[in-house]
Amino acid sequence: MGAIITLSLLGILILYLGLFKAKNALLPVSILGLLGALAFEVYYWNVEAVTLYKGMVLFDHFALSFSIVCISLTILILFLSKDYFNSFSDNIAEYYTLIIFSLTGALLVSAYHNFAMLFIGLEIMSVALYILVGIRRKDKASNEASLKYFLMGAFSTGFLLFGITLLYGATGTFDLTALKEYIISNPTGISPLFYGGILLMLVGLCFKVGVAPFHFWTPDVYDGAPILITSFMSTVVKIASFAGFLRLFSTVLIPLNEFWTPILLTIVIITLFLGNITALMQTSFKRMMAYSSISHAGYMLFAILSIGATSASGILTYAVAYGLSSIIAFGALILVKRHIGSDQFESFNGLGKKNPGLAFAITIAMLSLAGIPLTAGFIGKFMMFSTVMNDYHTVLLILAAINAAIGIFYYFRIIVHMYFMKSEEETKLQLPMNFQVVFGLAVILTILIGIYPDLIIRLI
């Protein structure tokens, strides 16, 4: 709870700093505030504190671990924001405030123990993003992305709330423990309303994590949003949404897995093929990352499909690997687009000569996203594949291996462009110090987790 209070106060402080035109203080104060919130989470994780506040939010190792990851990734993203928002507006306090408030909602989604808090957390996280996606007011693509995200988000929230309503109608409670007790005490007499509620909540949550066939907003929103906001959406927001998804299914719905497993299995297969095949057809790096994020969401659903003792650590490991690689990829895209003016694959031509350090960081990110050994991405995929293997989903495992091979192809296209294709632009690409720090740290962690995965697995 200390982190959520800290972030809430930090967001208000940033607004006041913007009011008094303290522009240069915004980034340092935001970073310091996030470090303070991170310190709270790390402290409670170390003392193994499990606290349930009024039956609404539960801060256990699960919630604290995902909160630590979300705050850490946000710090890395904000490090990249130096001078980034200045090109959009002279009043940039709202950018930092909205990101911090969205992060606050993400922490609530990771820690909810009552559906009321799930809804509040999702709305705090999402409403801030609706604004951030369309914050370039004179950019038509950004405006379109914001409108599409808002309309689809509102639509999916309706499904989620209707599902919660049906579950409440069947049980008379919003509390996760009480819902679990209802299922255990009524093994043969569960109300049809409860099953309807599960289906509607599944639709709402699938939209939030961006899996097919509820993915249609993802490519256009990711493409139209500012690159740094896309980076935040594809990492912090997706990770928090998966944490909320997993908490519901692991706490409440395991006894009813025969009902929802066939539905989720179908969603996973559609998601893998649609995400990977469509990513394969892209010529824009940003849209390729958008479609590949759909396929990664499909892999992360493996942990929920074959839910068990290792599901939480599996999703956390995969999320960290995906988050670090995505930050490198989108950060590199910021520099390349600033230098070349385009986000097409050809913009990366000759990058291995123009900036070997940046090319190396992108290579590690692409290898990790493709699941190549000795990277964090390989450990994440290995844990996901092991999970479904333990439940004997043999057909799914074969299909997933095919999709992993497709993923290797389009990620390696970037590496080919960087090292084996000549660029017409011979000017050296400069790598600012803040990008060097973030990329260096992300690369080290990606390799370190790939060699010694217990660094993450032991968090939960």
XYZ file of C-alpha atoms in Angstrom:
460
model
C 0.000 0.000 0.000
C 2.954 2.306 0.630
C 3.888 2.219 -3.060
C 0.360 3.083 -4.209
C 0.152 6.029 -1.783
C 3.627 7.186 -2.850
C 2.717 7.073 -6.534
C -0.574 8.903 -5.950
C 1.178 11.712 -4.092
C 3.934 11.758 -6.707
C 1.418 12.281 -9.501
C -0.098 15.260 -7.673
C 3.368 16.693 -6.961
C 4.320 16.469 -10.637
C 1.180 18.448 -11.550
C 2.144 21.181 -9.089
C 5.685 21.283 -10.483
C 4.180 21.728 -13.940
C 1.972 24.527 -12.635
C 5.024 26.415 -11.369
C 6.950 25.771 -14.616
C 9.607 23.628 -12.899
C 10.192 21.790 -16.156
C 13.711 20.591 -15.408
C 12.630 18.997 -12.110
C 9.913 16.773 -13.590
C 12.065 13.828 -14.687
C 14.379 13.713 -11.598
C 11.428 13.981 -9.202
C 9.519 11.272 -11.114
C 12.506 8.905 -11.022
C 13.123 9.547 -7.301
C 9.448 9.012 -6.505
C 9.393 5.733 -8.421
C 12.548 4.596 -6.627
C 10.805 5.348 -3.327
C 7.781 3.286 -4.360
C 10.122 0.493 -5.472
C 11.868 0.593 -2.090
C 8.511 0.074 -0.326
C 7.739 -3.001 -2.445
C 11.204 -4.496 -2.035
C 11.064 -3.968 1.745
C 7.704 -5.713 2.134
C 8.859 -8.506 -0.174
C 11.974 -9.059 1.967
C 10.044 -9.186 5.255
C 7.564 -11.580 3.592
C 4.651 -9.407 4.627
C 1.206 -10.578 3.442
C -1.347 -7.867 4.067
C -5.049 -7.844 3.182
C -6.533 -4.358 3.415
C -10.244 -4.461 4.314
C -10.683 -7.464 2.029
C -10.052 -5.237 -1.012
C -6.363 -5.519 -1.941
C -3.939 -8.319 -1.083
C -0.218 -7.580 -0.972
C 1.432 -10.991 -1.077
C 4.583 -12.185 -2.869
C 2.597 -12.478 -6.092
C 1.412 -8.858 -6.062
C 4.707 -7.474 -4.765
C 6.763 -9.310 -7.398
C 4.659 -8.031 -10.287
C 4.638 -4.548 -8.745
C 8.445 -4.548 -8.509
C 8.690 -5.514 -12.187
C 6.154 -2.881 -13.303
C 7.831 -0.066 -11.335
C 11.306 -1.087 -12.518
C 10.267 -1.132 -16.184
C 8.567 2.253 -15.775
C 11.805 3.705 -14.375
C 13.683 2.454 -17.461
C 11.043 3.940 -19.769
C 11.157 7.307 -18.003
C 14.947 7.353 -18.324
C 14.388 7.258 -22.088
C 11.948 10.187 -21.882
C 14.595 12.880 -21.412
C 13.887 15.514 -24.109
C 11.382 13.139 -25.748
C 8.153 14.910 -24.782
C 9.576 18.368 -25.500
C 8.909 17.867 -29.202
C 5.175 17.489 -28.476
C 4.544 20.331 -26.038
C 6.094 22.901 -23.717
C 3.851 21.702 -20.881
C 5.037 18.168 -20.253
C 3.995 17.644 -16.611
C 0.810 15.867 -17.696
C 2.845 13.222 -19.546
C 4.672 12.153 -16.400
C 1.559 12.459 -14.241
C -0.535 10.259 -16.521
C 2.182 7.599 -16.741
C 2.483 7.554 -12.937
C -1.291 7.342 -12.451
C -1.504 4.555 -15.022
C 1.226 2.711 -13.109
C -0.781 3.180 -9.894
C -3.739 1.470 -11.553
C -1.426 -1.328 -12.716
C -0.338 -1.992 -9.116
C -3.984 -2.190 -8.028
C -4.757 -4.683 -10.806
C -1.848 -6.854 -9.613
C -3.055 -6.795 -5.995
C -6.869 -6.818 -6.117
C -8.806 -9.221 -3.895
C -12.225 -7.796 -4.677
C -13.785 -7.160 -8.076
C -14.464 -3.539 -7.120
C -10.710 -2.943 -6.884
C -10.106 -4.809 -10.138
C -12.486 -2.443 -11.918
C -11.029 0.668 -10.265
C -7.476 -0.434 -11.043
C -8.261 -1.188 -14.693
C -10.009 2.151 -15.167
C -7.237 4.187 -13.547
C -4.711 2.363 -15.724
C -6.772 2.636 -18.914
C -8.190 6.177 -18.721
C -4.698 7.633 -18.366
C -3.664 5.623 -21.441
C -6.621 6.837 -23.512
C -5.233 10.360 -23.031
C -1.576 9.421 -23.514
C -2.240 7.618 -26.798
C -3.892 10.723 -28.280
C -1.763 13.341 -26.565
C -0.282 14.535 -29.878
C -3.361 16.609 -30.561
C -2.338 17.689 -34.088
C -1.468 14.160 -35.216
C -4.423 12.471 -36.934
C -2.984 8.961 -36.454
C -2.616 9.613 -32.721
C -6.174 10.963 -32.500
C -7.542 7.964 -34.369
C -5.621 5.553 -32.141
C -6.923 7.267 -29.004
C -10.531 7.197 -30.201
C -10.302 3.547 -31.237
C -8.690 2.580 -27.929
C -11.297 4.515 -25.952
C -14.280 3.003 -27.778
C -12.956 -0.540 -27.697
C -11.841 -0.113 -24.079
C -15.278 1.081 -23.028
C -16.884 -1.802 -24.914
C -14.646 -4.382 -23.229
C -15.222 -2.805 -19.814
C -18.948 -3.362 -20.389
C -18.283 -7.087 -20.889
C -16.117 -7.172 -17.763
C -18.709 -5.385 -15.610
C -21.547 -7.542 -16.924
C -19.471 -10.618 -16.069
C -18.814 -9.317 -12.552
C -22.560 -8.593 -12.210
C -23.479 -12.172 -13.134
C -20.915 -13.597 -10.698
C -22.315 -11.347 -7.980
C -25.843 -12.396 -8.867
C -24.870 -16.044 -8.446
C -22.841 -15.662 -5.239
C -23.719 -12.351 -3.602
C -20.062 -11.345 -3.230
C -17.177 -9.623 -5.018
C -14.517 -11.243 -2.813
C -12.237 -13.810 -4.471
C -12.031 -16.102 -1.437
C -15.821 -16.133 -1.062
C -16.197 -16.928 -4.763
C -13.801 -19.859 -4.372
C -15.741 -21.131 -1.351
C -18.973 -20.937 -3.368
C -17.502 -23.217 -6.051
C -16.114 -25.707 -3.514
C -19.356 -25.869 -1.520
C -21.539 -26.283 -4.650
C -19.681 -28.790 -6.842
C -22.822 -29.844 -8.720
C -25.163 -26.913 -8.147
C -23.318 -23.934 -9.599
C -25.682 -21.337 -11.039
C -25.759 -20.827 -14.848
C -25.238 -17.146 -14.056
C -21.781 -18.019 -12.727
C -20.767 -19.713 -15.977
C -22.069 -16.761 -17.967
C -20.052 -14.435 -15.752
C -16.881 -16.437 -16.398
C -17.354 -16.154 -20.175
C -17.964 -12.396 -20.095
C -15.030 -11.751 -17.769
C -12.846 -13.868 -20.046
C -13.800 -11.614 -22.976
C -13.026 -8.459 -20.997
C -9.670 -9.715 -19.747
C -8.663 -11.050 -23.168
C -9.222 -7.572 -24.567
C -7.021 -6.010 -21.900
C -4.104 -8.357 -22.652
C -4.626 -8.062 -26.413
C -5.209 -11.649 -27.541
C -7.177 -12.741 -30.614
C -9.964 -12.394 -31.531
C -10.051 -9.355 -29.211
C -6.823 -7.926 -30.570
C -8.168 -5.658 -33.320
C -7.330 -2.458 -31.446
C -3.687 -3.379 -30.797
C -1.875 -2.680 -34.126
C -3.499 0.697 -34.823
C -3.226 1.913 -31.230
C 0.410 0.831 -30.896
C 1.194 2.389 -34.283
C -0.591 5.699 -33.650
C 0.647 6.296 -30.106
C 3.982 8.021 -29.375
C 6.707 5.355 -29.345
C 7.498 5.797 -25.650
C 3.815 5.380 -24.753
C 3.671 2.267 -26.948
C 6.627 0.929 -24.970
C 4.761 1.538 -21.683
C 1.561 -0.064 -22.994
C 3.262 -3.148 -24.380
C 5.214 -3.831 -21.191
C 3.841 -2.445 -17.915
C 0.164 -2.452 -18.878
C 0.274 -5.918 -20.450
C 2.181 -7.397 -17.490
C -0.239 -5.948 -14.926
C -3.234 -7.170 -16.937
C -1.790 -10.692 -17.020
C -1.192 -10.540 -13.265
C -4.870 -9.699 -12.742
C -5.903 -12.407 -15.229
C -3.815 -15.049 -13.447
C -4.966 -14.002 -9.959
C -8.619 -14.562 -10.857
C -8.080 -17.964 -12.448
C -5.541 -19.284 -9.911
C -7.535 -18.139 -6.870
C -11.096 -18.888 -7.976
C -11.572 -20.829 -11.195
C -9.225 -23.841 -11.013
C -12.081 -26.226 -9.959
C -13.998 -25.262 -13.125
C -11.093 -25.728 -15.540
C -13.005 -28.308 -17.596
C -15.433 -25.531 -18.536
C -13.038 -22.748 -19.543
C -9.985 -24.733 -20.749
C -11.398 -25.586 -24.246
C -12.375 -21.933 -24.765
C -8.978 -20.623 -23.687
C -7.190 -23.290 -25.754
C -9.012 -22.095 -28.886
C -8.116 -18.478 -28.093
C -4.444 -19.394 -27.625
C -4.169 -21.217 -30.969
C -5.900 -18.397 -32.886
C -3.697 -15.828 -31.140
C -0.421 -17.587 -31.938
C -1.115 -18.020 -35.640
C -2.749 -14.650 -36.193
C -0.053 -12.736 -34.315
C 2.930 -14.467 -35.883
C 1.687 -14.736 -39.473
C 0.553 -11.097 -39.525
C 3.841 -9.935 -37.972
C 5.636 -11.858 -40.714
C 3.870 -9.765 -43.374
C 4.773 -6.331 -41.944
C 7.274 -3.877 -43.393
C 7.061 -1.457 -40.460
C 9.127 -2.274 -37.368
C 6.532 -0.719 -35.062
C 3.621 -2.687 -36.508
C 5.727 -5.852 -36.480
C 6.283 -5.326 -32.748
C 2.558 -4.684 -32.286
C 1.533 -7.938 -33.961
C 4.320 -9.894 -32.279
C 3.044 -8.613 -28.921
C -0.204 -10.445 -29.706
C 1.703 -13.710 -30.192
C 3.644 -13.153 -26.951
C 0.343 -12.708 -25.128
C -0.640 -16.105 -26.544
C 2.493 -17.706 -25.106
C 1.826 -16.114 -21.718
C -1.673 -17.621 -21.727
C 0.004 -21.050 -21.537
C 0.525 -20.454 -17.812
C -3.200 -19.879 -17.310
C -4.273 -22.677 -19.643
C -2.209 -25.223 -17.658
C -2.497 -23.455 -14.342
C -0.362 -24.814 -11.528
C 2.352 -24.101 -8.978
C 4.791 -22.694 -11.551
C 2.307 -20.520 -13.458
C 3.063 -17.309 -11.560
C 6.854 -17.655 -11.815
C 6.514 -18.613 -15.491
C 4.478 -15.540 -16.411
C 6.746 -13.298 -14.334
C 9.889 -14.624 -16.039
C 8.356 -14.311 -19.491
C 7.086 -10.829 -18.664
C 10.509 -9.610 -17.519
C 12.189 -11.022 -20.635
C 9.569 -9.508 -22.935
C 9.585 -6.187 -21.080
C 13.362 -5.712 -21.245
C 13.545 -6.641 -24.931
C 10.595 -4.403 -25.841
C 12.140 -1.406 -24.095
C 15.356 -1.918 -26.096
C 13.402 -2.355 -29.337
C 11.160 0.692 -28.925
C 14.015 2.798 -27.541
C 16.100 1.929 -30.592
C 13.154 2.801 -32.831
C 13.018 6.274 -31.245
C 16.656 6.881 -32.214
C 16.381 5.367 -35.700
C 13.197 7.258 -36.542
C 14.718 10.485 -35.222
C 17.772 9.867 -37.443
C 16.141 8.484 -40.614
C 12.551 9.687 -40.286
C 10.957 6.289 -40.902
C 10.101 3.134 -38.961
C 10.410 0.767 -41.936
C 12.843 -2.155 -41.741
C 15.068 -0.366 -44.263
C 15.715 2.337 -41.659
C 17.892 -0.187 -39.800
C 20.123 -0.854 -42.819
C 23.814 -0.601 -42.011
C 23.227 0.104 -38.314
C 25.930 -2.425 -37.452
C 28.483 0.004 -38.947
C 26.838 3.290 -37.993
C 26.503 2.342 -34.309
C 27.774 -1.149 -33.346
C 26.731 -0.748 -29.706
C 23.111 0.017 -30.587
C 23.060 -2.780 -33.164
C 24.349 -5.219 -30.520
C 21.620 -4.183 -28.055
C 18.922 -4.622 -30.715
C 20.394 -8.013 -31.652
C 20.180 -9.227 -28.035
C 16.583 -7.953 -27.839
C 15.590 -9.734 -31.061
C 17.307 -12.967 -29.963
C 15.482 -12.825 -26.635
C 12.106 -12.145 -28.265
C 12.764 -15.079 -30.623
C 13.579 -17.343 -27.646
C 17.197 -18.122 -28.521
C 19.211 -19.887 -25.740
C 21.326 -17.869 -23.285
C 18.739 -15.073 -23.275
C 15.900 -14.388 -20.831
C 13.386 -14.963 -23.642
C 14.519 -18.573 -23.997
C 13.940 -19.208 -20.281
C 10.484 -17.633 -20.508
C 9.469 -19.746 -23.505
C 10.978 -22.857 -21.945
C 8.888 -22.362 -18.799
C 5.721 -21.774 -20.840
C 6.346 -24.855 -22.996
C 7.137 -26.958 -19.918
C 3.839 -25.906 -18.373
C 1.721 -27.152 -21.269
C 3.902 -30.246 -21.631
C 3.102 -31.225 -18.047
C -0.616 -31.124 -18.892
C -0.112 -33.190 -22.048
C -1.278 -30.485 -24.491
C 0.806 -32.170 -27.187
C -0.970 -30.632 -30.184
C -0.650 -27.151 -28.690
C 3.052 -27.766 -28.075
C 3.612 -28.681 -31.739
C 1.664 -25.651 -32.946
C 3.594 -23.417 -30.549
C 6.909 -24.751 -31.874
C 5.811 -23.938 -35.437
C 4.895 -20.416 -34.374
C 8.197 -19.993 -32.536
C 9.983 -20.813 -35.805
C 7.912 -18.184 -37.634
C 8.853 -15.674 -34.935
C 12.560 -16.407 -35.396
C 12.228 -15.522 -39.083
C 10.779 -12.025 -38.676
C 12.970 -11.107 -35.705
C 16.071 -12.144 -37.637
C 15.009 -9.859 -40.504
C 16.015 -6.896 -38.333
C 19.431 -8.446 -37.675
C 19.913 -9.041 -41.400
C 19.026 -5.417 -42.186
C 21.474 -4.129 -39.563
C 24.486 -6.212 -40.562
C 24.034 -7.303 -44.176
C 22.276 -4.438 -45.951
C 23.837 -1.146 -46.960
C 22.395 2.186 -45.970
C 22.205 5.285 -48.164
C 22.548 7.380 -45.006
C 26.202 7.249 -43.927
C 25.937 9.655 -40.973
C 26.830 8.106 -37.624
C 23.864 7.549 -35.314
C 24.546 9.067 -31.903
C 23.513 7.170 -28.772
C 22.662 9.559 -25.888
C 23.906 8.716 -22.395
C 20.446 7.928 -20.983
C 19.866 5.418 -23.803
C 23.288 3.877 -23.171
C 22.426 3.324 -19.502
C 19.017 1.797 -20.184
C 20.192 -0.401 -23.063
C 23.276 -1.545 -21.150
C 21.247 -2.485 -18.089
C 18.558 -4.239 -20.151
C 21.132 -6.230 -22.151
C 23.001 -7.313 -18.994
C 19.778 -8.423 -17.294
C 18.593 -10.254 -20.427
C 21.804 -12.272 -20.618
C 22.072 -12.724 -16.844
C 18.535 -14.108 -16.541
C 19.193 -16.339 -19.543
C 22.208 -17.855 -17.748
C 20.884 -17.726 -14.165
C 17.049 -17.673 -14.271
C 16.659 -18.173 -10.508
C 17.125 -14.403 -10.184
C 13.511 -14.015 -11.313
C 11.974 -17.396 -10.555
C 12.670 -17.021 -6.821
C 10.734 -13.751 -6.643
C 7.468 -15.651 -6.272
